XYZ file of C-alpha atoms in Angstrom:
674
model
C 0.000 0.000 0.000
C 1.020 3.646 -0.313
C 1.074 3.781 3.498
C 3.593 0.904 3.673
C 5.850 2.632 1.168
C 5.763 5.923 3.047
C 6.133 4.190 6.407
C 9.251 2.402 5.162
C 10.652 5.772 4.105
C 10.313 7.445 7.477
C 6.760 8.787 7.492
C 4.368 8.577 10.407
C 1.089 7.229 9.057
C -2.509 7.221 10.264
C -5.908 6.230 8.892
C -8.962 7.850 10.457
C -12.555 6.885 9.617
C -13.832 4.448 7.030
C -11.597 1.499 6.140
C -13.704 -1.006 4.161
C -10.870 -3.285 3.135
C -11.366 -6.042 5.720
C -13.812 -8.830 4.808
C -16.803 -9.144 7.138
C -15.713 -12.558 8.364
C -12.315 -11.185 9.445
C -13.518 -8.253 11.554
C -13.435 -10.035 14.913
C -10.908 -10.334 17.742
C -9.502 -13.536 16.233
C -8.560 -11.779 13.008
C -6.737 -12.542 10.819
C -5.373 -9.017 10.934
C -3.412 -8.908 7.676
C -6.142 -6.810 6.035
C -6.571 -4.448 8.971
C -4.994 -0.962 8.730
C -2.007 -1.604 11.029
C -0.870 -4.488 8.826
C -1.129 -2.375 5.690
C 1.202 0.405 6.717
C -0.725 2.594 9.152
C 0.923 3.227 12.519
C -2.425 4.290 13.940
C -6.053 3.587 13.054
C -9.266 4.900 14.577
C -12.572 4.404 12.814
C -14.776 1.623 11.492
C -13.945 -1.377 9.358
C -17.099 -1.699 7.248
C -18.476 0.170 4.261
C -20.895 2.344 6.227
C -21.955 3.082 9.770
C -24.137 5.237 11.964
C -22.899 8.742 12.685
C -24.354 8.523 16.193
C -23.574 5.007 17.452
C -20.893 3.343 15.305
C -18.861 0.334 16.411
C -15.413 1.913 16.730
C -12.124 0.100 16.142
C -8.774 1.420 17.357
C -5.755 -0.266 15.831
C -6.437 -4.023 16.179
C -9.041 -3.757 18.921
C -12.802 -3.326 18.682
C -13.591 -0.522 21.145
C -17.333 -0.648 20.630
C -20.130 1.912 20.577
C -19.130 5.232 22.219
C -20.907 5.900 25.515
C -20.946 9.690 25.095
C -24.521 10.777 24.337
C -23.166 13.776 22.404
C -20.954 11.646 20.155
C -21.012 12.395 16.419
C -18.643 10.576 14.083
C -17.522 13.434 11.810
C -16.656 15.518 14.883
C -14.799 12.652 16.532
C -12.826 11.910 13.361
C -11.654 15.499 13.173
C -10.677 15.489 16.852
C -8.705 12.239 16.581
C -6.926 13.492 13.454
C -6.009 16.796 15.089
C -4.722 15.044 18.207
C -2.656 12.611 16.149
C -1.051 15.366 14.045
C -0.200 17.417 17.135
C 1.168 14.430 19.050
C 3.446 13.170 16.325
C 4.744 16.667 15.547
C 5.410 17.315 19.243
C 7.493 14.150 19.537
C 9.167 14.166 16.106
C 8.815 17.664 14.590
C 11.046 16.938 11.602
C 9.334 13.676 10.671
C 6.853 13.844 7.762
C 3.368 12.452 8.133
C 0.696 10.854 5.948
C -2.955 11.059 7.040
C -5.725 9.137 5.293
C -8.968 10.838 6.395
C -11.998 8.948 5.076
C -15.435 9.908 6.343
C -18.532 7.724 6.457
C -20.263 10.727 4.887
C -22.023 11.347 2.696
C -22.668 7.641 2.315
C -25.975 6.438 3.726
C -27.283 6.522 6.373
C -27.766 10.274 6.028
C -27.556 11.417 9.640
C -26.755 14.848 11.034
C -27.831 17.014 13.940
C -30.730 19.387 13.363
C -28.634 22.528 13.692
C -27.049 21.510 10.387
C -30.059 20.167 8.503
C -32.451 22.908 9.620
C -30.219 25.517 7.973
C -31.617 24.190 4.699
C -35.312 24.332 5.569
C -37.235 25.225 2.426
C -34.113 25.306 0.240
C -35.245 22.309 -1.833
C -38.973 22.883 -2.067
C -38.495 23.616 -5.772
C -37.703 19.929 -6.377
C -35.039 18.003 -8.230
C -35.833 19.214 -11.768
C -35.437 22.882 -10.850
C -32.448 22.165 -8.579
C -30.704 20.535 -11.497
C -31.306 23.535 -13.718
C -30.046 25.903 -11.019
C -26.948 23.789 -10.397
C -26.176 23.616 -14.119
C -26.384 27.396 -14.412
C -23.997 27.865 -11.462
C -21.571 25.339 -12.917
C -21.489 27.300 -16.152
C -21.055 30.584 -14.273
C -18.171 29.219 -12.203
C -16.538 27.628 -15.221
C -16.264 24.193 -13.611
C -17.895 22.548 -16.626
C -17.289 23.076 -20.315
C -18.879 26.149 -21.855
C -20.568 23.952 -24.487
C -21.788 21.321 -21.994
C -25.433 20.277 -22.267
C -27.820 19.404 -19.460
C -28.807 15.788 -20.078
C -32.545 15.003 -19.895
C -34.321 13.247 -17.048
C -34.644 9.497 -17.516
C -38.196 8.085 -17.188
C -36.979 6.156 -14.125
C -37.168 9.440 -12.210
C -40.566 11.096 -11.756
C -41.080 14.709 -12.724
C -41.272 16.848 -9.593
C -44.563 18.354 -10.751
C -46.115 14.867 -10.776
C -45.333 14.201 -7.100
C -48.267 14.480 -4.623
C -47.915 17.365 -2.108
C -47.542 15.153 0.984
C -44.739 13.192 -0.662
C -42.994 16.406 -1.717
C -42.623 17.310 1.972
C -40.830 14.006 2.597
C -38.573 14.414 -0.411
C -37.666 17.999 0.471
C -36.712 16.976 4.013
C -34.538 14.186 2.608
C -32.443 16.706 0.709
C -32.336 19.185 3.601
C -30.778 16.474 5.750
C -28.356 15.469 3.013
C -27.233 19.067 2.510
C -26.631 19.549 6.227
C -24.765 16.239 6.320
C -22.574 17.347 3.441
C -21.810 20.750 4.974
C -20.964 19.160 8.311
C -18.530 16.845 6.531
C -16.786 19.788 4.886
C -16.651 21.466 8.295
C -14.893 18.422 9.794
C -12.322 18.413 6.989
C -11.867 22.144 7.458
C -11.083 21.700 11.152
C -8.203 19.361 10.288
C -6.843 21.693 7.601
C -7.123 24.682 9.934
C -5.009 22.851 12.519
C -2.347 22.155 9.913
C -2.322 25.867 9.006
C -2.152 26.974 12.650
C 0.854 24.687 13.186
C 2.678 26.393 10.317
C 2.579 23.278 8.149
C 0.076 24.362 5.511
C 2.510 25.775 2.970
C 4.340 22.493 2.457
C 1.514 20.000 3.014
C 0.068 18.273 -0.055
C -3.701 17.901 0.400
C -5.746 15.771 -2.013
C -9.463 16.097 -1.264
C -11.624 13.716 -3.294
C -15.352 14.148 -2.828
C -16.675 10.598 -3.047
C -15.620 7.338 -4.633
C -18.490 7.082 -7.136
C -21.444 9.169 -8.234
C -24.220 10.116 -5.836
C -26.078 6.994 -4.727
C -29.428 6.072 -6.267
C -29.914 3.056 -4.013
C -32.520 4.854 -1.908
C -35.042 3.901 -4.640
C -37.543 6.260 -6.239
C -39.066 7.026 -2.818
C -36.034 7.200 -0.544
C -36.151 5.115 2.612
C -36.299 5.656 6.373
C -34.153 2.515 6.727
C -31.776 1.668 3.913
C -31.317 -1.963 4.954
C -34.941 -2.506 3.863
C -33.871 -1.823 0.293
C -30.715 -3.926 0.532
C -32.884 -6.848 1.619
C -34.737 -6.546 -1.693
C -37.920 -5.203 -0.051
C -38.873 -1.888 -1.672
C -41.508 0.262 0.009
C -44.296 2.155 -1.699
C -44.627 5.859 -0.968
C -47.631 5.076 1.239
C -45.711 2.465 3.256
C -42.849 4.921 3.623
C -45.135 7.640 4.992
C -46.642 5.191 7.475
C -43.205 4.119 8.723
C -42.014 7.723 9.045
C -45.032 8.620 11.166
C -44.487 5.538 13.330
C -40.953 6.674 14.132
C -41.796 10.236 15.093
C -42.423 12.007 11.804
C -40.251 13.976 9.414
C -38.443 15.806 12.222
C -36.808 12.496 13.110
C -35.418 12.086 9.579
C -31.636 12.309 9.811
C -31.517 11.615 13.539
C -30.247 8.496 15.352
C -33.619 6.708 15.214
C -33.602 6.243 11.431
C -31.097 5.006 8.848
C -32.302 7.145 5.956
C -31.381 7.483 2.323
C -32.790 10.015 -0.110
C -34.797 9.410 -3.284
C -32.822 8.445 -6.384
C -33.886 11.619 -8.209
C -31.943 13.702 -5.672
C -28.841 11.702 -6.560
C -29.546 12.377 -10.224
C -29.713 16.098 -9.412
C -26.505 15.790 -7.403
C -24.744 14.377 -10.451
C -25.614 17.375 -12.657
C -25.071 17.609 -15.608
C -24.508 13.900 -16.095
C -26.780 10.896 -16.482
C -27.286 8.273 -13.779
C -25.238 7.730 -10.597
C -23.558 5.163 -8.361
C -23.365 1.594 -9.746
C -23.813 2.886 -13.292
C -20.138 2.831 -14.256
C -21.083 3.206 -17.894
C -21.898 6.901 -17.429
C -20.107 9.847 -15.879
C -22.801 10.279 -13.228
C -21.533 7.025 -11.724
C -17.772 7.558 -11.996
C -16.861 11.265 -12.064
C -16.049 13.072 -8.815
C -14.642 16.496 -7.913
C -11.060 16.612 -6.640
C -9.274 19.565 -5.043
C -5.482 19.622 -4.656
C -3.602 22.093 -2.464
C 0.164 22.506 -2.093
C 0.941 26.226 -1.777
C 4.708 25.818 -1.850
C 4.547 23.984 -5.178
C 1.332 25.012 -6.971
C 1.571 28.635 -8.036
C -1.661 28.831 -10.056
C -4.058 29.211 -7.139
C -7.703 28.199 -7.676
C -6.939 27.084 -11.223
C -8.842 24.290 -12.987
C -7.402 21.122 -14.495
C -9.220 19.106 -17.148
C -6.763 16.242 -17.724
C -8.283 12.749 -17.473
C -7.280 11.399 -14.053
C -8.186 8.148 -12.318
C -8.042 7.093 -8.655
C -5.143 4.782 -9.507
C -3.104 7.923 -10.220
C -3.148 9.119 -6.601
C -0.409 6.833 -5.255
C 2.062 7.506 -8.105
C 1.468 11.251 -7.671
C 2.179 11.101 -3.927
C 5.375 9.147 -4.525
C 6.622 11.595 -7.157
C 5.771 14.535 -4.889
C 7.699 12.897 -2.045
C 10.646 12.061 -4.313
C 10.267 8.349 -3.713
C 10.583 5.598 -6.319
C 7.924 2.961 -6.806
C 9.314 -0.139 -5.051
C 9.944 -3.215 -7.134
C 10.025 -5.448 -4.061
C 8.553 -5.183 -0.533
C 9.590 -7.561 2.259
C 11.101 -9.866 -0.320
C 7.913 -10.013 -2.419
C 7.975 -8.783 -6.021
C 5.396 -6.040 -6.543
C 2.819 -5.648 -9.281
C 3.505 -2.369 -11.113
C 1.123 0.435 -10.184
C -1.629 0.804 -12.768
C -1.861 4.578 -12.557
C 0.436 7.439 -13.555
C 1.415 10.607 -11.720
C -0.434 13.840 -12.500
C 2.217 15.964 -10.769
C 2.985 17.697 -14.087
C -0.408 19.421 -13.905
C 0.683 21.230 -10.728
C 3.040 23.389 -12.801
C 1.229 23.448 -16.125
C -2.564 23.660 -16.363
C -2.303 22.639 -20.010
C -0.010 19.648 -19.515
C -1.052 16.690 -21.679
C -3.068 13.902 -20.082
C -0.827 10.996 -19.153
C -3.646 8.583 -18.306
C -4.933 7.890 -21.800
C -7.126 4.823 -21.415
C -9.197 3.283 -18.612
C -11.867 0.612 -18.210
C -14.791 0.938 -15.771
C -17.103 -1.821 -14.494
C -19.574 -2.262 -11.650
C -22.157 -5.055 -11.616
C -22.187 -5.323 -15.403
C -22.345 -1.573 -16.061
C -19.177 -0.849 -17.970
C -17.268 1.644 -20.099
C -14.020 1.970 -22.000
C -12.253 5.325 -22.240
C -9.427 6.093 -24.657
C -8.117 9.451 -25.833
C -11.330 11.386 -25.073
C -13.609 8.702 -26.543
C -15.773 6.627 -24.212
C -17.929 3.619 -25.089
C -20.655 2.710 -22.601
C -22.770 -0.367 -21.956
C -25.602 -0.293 -19.397
C -27.555 -3.519 -18.708
C -31.309 -3.222 -18.350
C -31.425 -2.709 -14.570
C -31.803 0.471 -12.571
C -29.616 0.685 -9.441
C -32.338 0.192 -6.849
C -33.941 -2.889 -8.389
C -32.828 -5.790 -6.174
C -35.884 -8.042 -6.341
C -35.341 -11.697 -7.363
C -37.238 -11.456 -10.688
C -35.042 -8.561 -11.797
C -31.816 -10.243 -10.726
C -32.916 -13.522 -12.299
C -32.438 -11.878 -15.687
C -28.695 -11.804 -15.005
C -28.154 -15.527 -14.577
C -25.384 -16.847 -16.886
C -27.873 -18.522 -19.201
C -30.039 -15.398 -19.369
C -27.853 -12.313 -19.585
C -25.680 -11.869 -22.667
C -23.404 -8.829 -22.210
C -22.783 -8.545 -25.948
C -26.475 -7.796 -26.408
C -26.257 -4.651 -24.243
C -26.628 -1.500 -26.333
C -23.405 0.441 -26.795
C -23.351 4.243 -26.571
C -20.385 6.307 -27.786
C -19.319 9.830 -26.807
C -16.393 12.139 -27.545
C -15.795 13.894 -24.227
C -13.682 16.649 -25.802
C -16.785 17.766 -27.676
C -19.522 16.402 -25.401
C -18.692 17.047 -21.734
C -21.854 15.469 -20.277
C -22.459 12.486 -22.582
C -25.495 14.178 -24.092
C -25.149 13.058 -27.726
C -24.668 9.383 -28.540
C -22.656 9.024 -31.762
C -22.325 5.231 -31.838
C -24.195 4.946 -35.126
C -21.934 7.555 -36.695
C -18.645 5.862 -35.709
C -19.077 2.059 -35.839
C -15.335 1.477 -36.217
C -14.672 3.340 -32.966
C -17.312 1.223 -31.241
C -15.623 -1.969 -32.430
C -12.200 -0.678 -31.379
C -13.303 0.232 -27.850
C -15.355 -2.954 -27.459
C -12.321 -5.093 -28.245
C -10.166 -2.968 -25.964
C -12.613 -3.304 -23.064
C -12.579 -7.116 -23.198
C -8.786 -7.134 -23.448
C -8.443 -4.812 -20.445
C -11.074 -6.744 -18.498
C -9.090 -9.936 -18.918
C -5.759 -8.245 -18.193
C -6.976 -6.669 -14.952
C -9.090 -9.624 -13.750
C -12.480 -7.969 -14.177
C -14.017 -11.158 -15.559
C -16.470 -12.673 -15.027
C -18.702 -9.636 -15.181
C -20.791 -9.311 -12.025
C -17.893 -10.979 -10.224
C -18.533 -13.728 -7.709
C -22.285 -13.153 -7.837
C -22.522 -14.402 -11.407
C -21.025 -17.781 -10.511
C -23.673 -18.542 -7.899
C -26.353 -19.481 -10.380
C -26.440 -23.204 -10.925
C -23.682 -23.991 -8.440
C -24.087 -25.354 -4.892
C -22.177 -23.873 -1.978
C -18.632 -25.065 -1.421
C -17.343 -26.150 1.957
C -19.917 -27.134 4.609
C -20.896 -24.088 6.622
C -20.680 -23.812 10.390
C -24.000 -24.576 12.085
C -23.062 -24.373 15.786
C -21.789 -21.231 17.491
C -20.914 -20.753 21.179
C -20.549 -17.415 22.971
C -19.731 -16.408 26.518
C -20.628 -13.545 28.831
C -18.966 -10.219 28.126
C -18.671 -10.628 24.376
C -19.840 -7.455 22.619
C -19.905 -5.737 19.234
C -19.625 -8.859 17.106
C -19.537 -7.634 13.515
C -22.876 -7.917 11.712
C -21.112 -9.929 9.025
C -19.859 -12.435 11.605
C -23.069 -13.305 13.441
C -24.526 -16.787 12.894
C -26.341 -16.862 9.507
C -29.850 -17.461 10.850
C -31.633 -16.101 7.781
C -34.191 -18.195 5.863
C -33.814 -21.283 8.036
C -34.824 -22.853 11.333
C -32.534 -22.207 14.284
C -32.363 -22.148 18.066
C -30.599 -20.001 20.666
C -29.925 -21.709 23.988
C -28.585 -19.915 27.067
C -27.352 -21.365 30.363
C -28.015 -18.839 33.146
C -27.630 -18.549 36.882
C -30.507 -16.668 38.527
C -29.576 -15.229 41.934
C -33.226 -14.945 42.853
C -35.167 -12.007 44.224
C -33.351 -8.925 45.474
C -34.106 -6.142 47.951
C -37.493 -6.635 49.611
C -38.233 -9.482 47.239
C -40.586 -7.403 45.135
C -38.535 -7.807 41.924
C -36.939 -10.854 40.337
C -33.182 -11.050 40.621
C -32.560 -11.877 36.967
C -33.178 -9.061 34.513
C -31.948 -7.616 31.211
C -30.534 -8.608 27.849
C -29.218 -12.119 27.281
C -28.286 -11.615 23.635
C -29.169 -8.946 21.078
C -28.283 -8.252 17.456
C -29.012 -5.087 15.486
C -31.630 -2.580 16.565
C -35.342 -1.865 16.292
C -34.617 -1.088 12.633
C -33.764 -4.755 12.164
C -32.643 -7.366 14.668
C -33.602 -9.603 17.569
C -33.240 -9.673 21.325
C -33.631 -12.475 23.869
C -34.072 -10.874 27.282
C -35.673 -11.031 30.719
C -38.131 -8.397 31.906
C -39.926 -8.536 35.264
C -38.553 -12.050 35.625
C -40.163 -13.319 32.398
C -38.287 -14.495 29.326
C -39.005 -12.466 26.189
C -37.978 -12.474 22.557
C -38.463 -9.506 20.216
C -37.886 -9.746 16.478
C -37.755 -6.637 14.291
C -38.561 -7.120 10.639
C -36.482 -4.165 9.431
C -38.365 -1.683 11.593
C -41.606 -2.434 9.771
C -42.983 -4.882 12.343
C -41.997 -5.919 15.867
C -42.995 -9.395 17.105
C -42.624 -10.149 20.836
C -43.428 -13.304 22.751
C -43.316 -13.619 26.578
C -43.029 -16.635 28.848
C -46.042 -17.499 31.026
C -43.860 -18.071 34.089
C -40.948 -16.279 35.668
C -37.508 -17.822 35.615
C -36.783 -20.059 38.635
C -33.934 -19.350 41.003
C -30.564 -21.011 40.427
C -29.246 -22.742 37.328
C -31.659 -22.393 34.422
C -31.613 -23.061 30.690
C -33.648 -20.875 28.371
C -34.119 -21.476 24.676
C -35.599 -19.639 21.723
C -36.581 -21.616 18.631
C -37.581 -20.413 15.191
C -39.125 -23.072 12.970
C -39.122 -21.906 9.371
C -42.200 -22.796 7.335
C -40.113 -23.105 4.169
C -36.367 -23.351 4.897
C -34.383 -21.727 2.098
C -37.261 -19.575 0.909
C -36.591 -15.855 0.700
C -38.000 -14.128 3.852
C -39.736 -17.316 4.991
C -42.429 -17.158 7.639
C -42.127 -19.306 10.730
C -43.073 -20.029 14.326
C -41.280 -18.611 17.392
C -41.187 -20.534 20.675
C -39.674 -19.930 24.112
C -38.599 -22.676 26.535
C -37.500 -22.625 30.191
C -35.695 -25.781 31.324
C -37.107 -27.649 28.324
C -40.740 -26.669 28.923
C -42.472 -24.554 26.276
C -43.572 -21.205 27.678
C -44.644 -19.131 24.657
C -45.400 -19.350 20.960
C -45.971 -16.810 18.202
C -45.935 -16.335 14.432
C -43.427 -14.330 12.379
C -45.031 -13.664 9.001
C -41.874 -12.367 7.335
C -38.298 -12.986 8.447
C -35.350 -10.832 7.421
C -33.921 -12.548 4.324
C -30.376 -11.196 4.012
C -29.102 -9.076 6.875
C -30.516 -7.223 9.884
C -28.095 -4.330 9.638
C -25.096 -3.058 7.744
C -23.135 -2.136 10.839
C -24.737 -2.743 14.281
C -23.126 -5.595 16.213
C -24.283 -8.523 18.334
C -23.874 -8.313 22.110
C -24.012 -10.794 24.986
C -25.474 -9.396 28.201
C -26.233 -5.957 26.785
C -27.563 -4.171 23.705
C -25.159 -1.484 22.526
C -26.209 1.429 20.389
C -29.781 1.643 19.149
C -31.732 -1.014 21.099
C -33.882 -3.730 19.549
C -36.768 -2.875 21.874
C -37.576 0.858 21.656
C -39.446 3.040 24.149
C -40.374 0.118 26.375
C -38.859 -2.753 28.250
C -35.128 -2.724 28.834
C -34.542 0.306 26.580
C -35.520 2.487 29.552
C -33.099 0.722 31.915
C -29.652 2.161 32.533
C -27.344 0.393 32.367
C -28.752 -2.248 30.036
C -26.439 -4.973 31.304
C -27.796 -8.348 32.329
C -28.379 -8.802 36.058
C -27.513 -12.398 36.725
C -24.911 -14.738 35.247
C -24.688 -15.885 31.622
C -22.583 -19.011 31.468
C -22.905 -19.918 27.810
C -25.015 -19.196 24.719
C -25.262 -21.633 21.835
C -26.743 -21.210 18.354
C -27.824 -24.332 16.468
C -28.719 -23.714 12.821
C -30.965 -25.992 10.811
C -30.335 -26.987 7.194
C -31.382 -24.913 4.219
C -33.042 -26.480 1.204
C -30.696 -25.914 -1.724
C -32.713 -24.966 -4.751
C -33.375 -22.029 -6.993
C -34.847 -20.019 -4.109
C -31.709 -20.575 -2.058
C -29.472 -19.688 -4.982
C -31.437 -16.490 -5.437
C -30.981 -15.782 -1.730
C -27.209 -16.250 -1.958
C -27.077 -14.159 -5.109
C -29.096 -11.403 -3.477
C -26.933 -11.523 -0.369
C -23.765 -11.000 -2.340
C -25.408 -8.405 -4.542
C -26.638 -6.478 -1.502
C -23.161 -6.674 -0.001
C -21.643 -5.271 -3.180
C -24.054 -2.374 -3.658
C -23.838 -1.453 0.018
C -20.189 -0.509 -0.466
């Protein structure tokens, strides 16, 4: 990594914020740690390992240790990232003032969930009442005025996938406007956090000779919130889209629009706002065929070296060019060997020449793009684009079924062709006019895709169809008291199957005047009331609450209180159709082998309860599974009694087309979440 190279050449290195390079199954205390930040060249890491997290109650990791959810009620991630970065810079400069440093500052913003305090979002009240069509026109005019887009650029038309603002009912417009108010406040707060770090560097007298590369995003604005947006984005990633009416009902159930953007929702805005955010281009995230999905602003500052302040650069530049540019700026060669291992040559090229000459020729002359079958090939200002027939928020099984190997034929996808020197925004498709150029770029794409291991298109997801799973999966899991913040990707895979959770407890009996049972609190909990489960004791009775993605809570309660002394409690879910997507089933509670309660779950969560909240033994960190009642009002929420052992026992899953669709969806959801 670039951090390892700089570290080996005397730099202090730190990564603060989003990491997203450690597989889900490797994010626990047992590692392996070779894909954690410390192993990849960073002396210090503070942040989160996954692709997204809550701004209010993230599971924090420091170096190789999971710290957990912050206890400070005033915690906000962007603020904390800035503070940790400032402290790190000051500390390392105090101890080694002549030693250079490298800071990788990667926010969770403005990735979903869109969460920010009201003092930021309320600044934008009424600013988006004009809707996405008008906002796009206004943005385009400002871009032209500022000169940040070509003078001859055209504003591309709205795709039919996005509704015209004038066609939206008034009550829905209020929801949509609030979505964008929150996003705008979230975005401004993020800039503020970055600004705090840069201000510290200036105040320390380091600004003149510090190279700052500020890249706003790693893809286009995200359209995965669907046409309606969502109060809880994991609903969408489970392939369960909500109608506008269902969305309004859920918003009201969770406190109304004023709660949008706060800690009690995991919201994402409507796809049309993303389209407006990608002005003047077409489409957005996932759609790597078009500039709306791949083009991002970048600002570079280095006062000691760059003399043309506030100047614009139009050279084609790719993210693979960042590392070579840093090395050239630092006067360091690209290593041929690291720790005795021969290195693959870097794929990018330095753009340092543009620092001195705004008109320097582009050095990065060709580049492939591909995400989930959406693909493009750029060469010398020409770009060929292929977009499969799927809009980014369509995750339902019938839609995805069209992309099975025997169904989807990439060569049948329509090719569009644009000359970006003449057509900044991909407004005029000239594929019919230049068939030879289409053939040239088509052949080049497949050659580059093979060279850089892009194939098969759709990646691992494409191979699922028609193939059974590989090695037998683990079906028994044992946990002990005190274990907390187990990564959501590492919890037992209880989805779409029968399973049981058994806990061996020691109940000390009644306390005080004997008016309350001695055993009380959370035995085990995963997720939150926006998706998850909790097995707990309240008023001496065993309870189980299951949240179907915040849309429905199902709770069952034992008839009898737990007896004093050693006691075994068990929760069982019997799936009606194991392997079926979101299967219904029956819940049961047992105390010392005797059934105490039974209930029906009409829909189970098919893929994942949450993108980031962890599983806890003896507590429920962060947003609780049971809101506004029960143990959520107890402080602390720790279990009163003794948990000796908890065991999960997973039943088999029928392997058929439904199961293959489930696996495909799971991997697809994992990919688009990133």
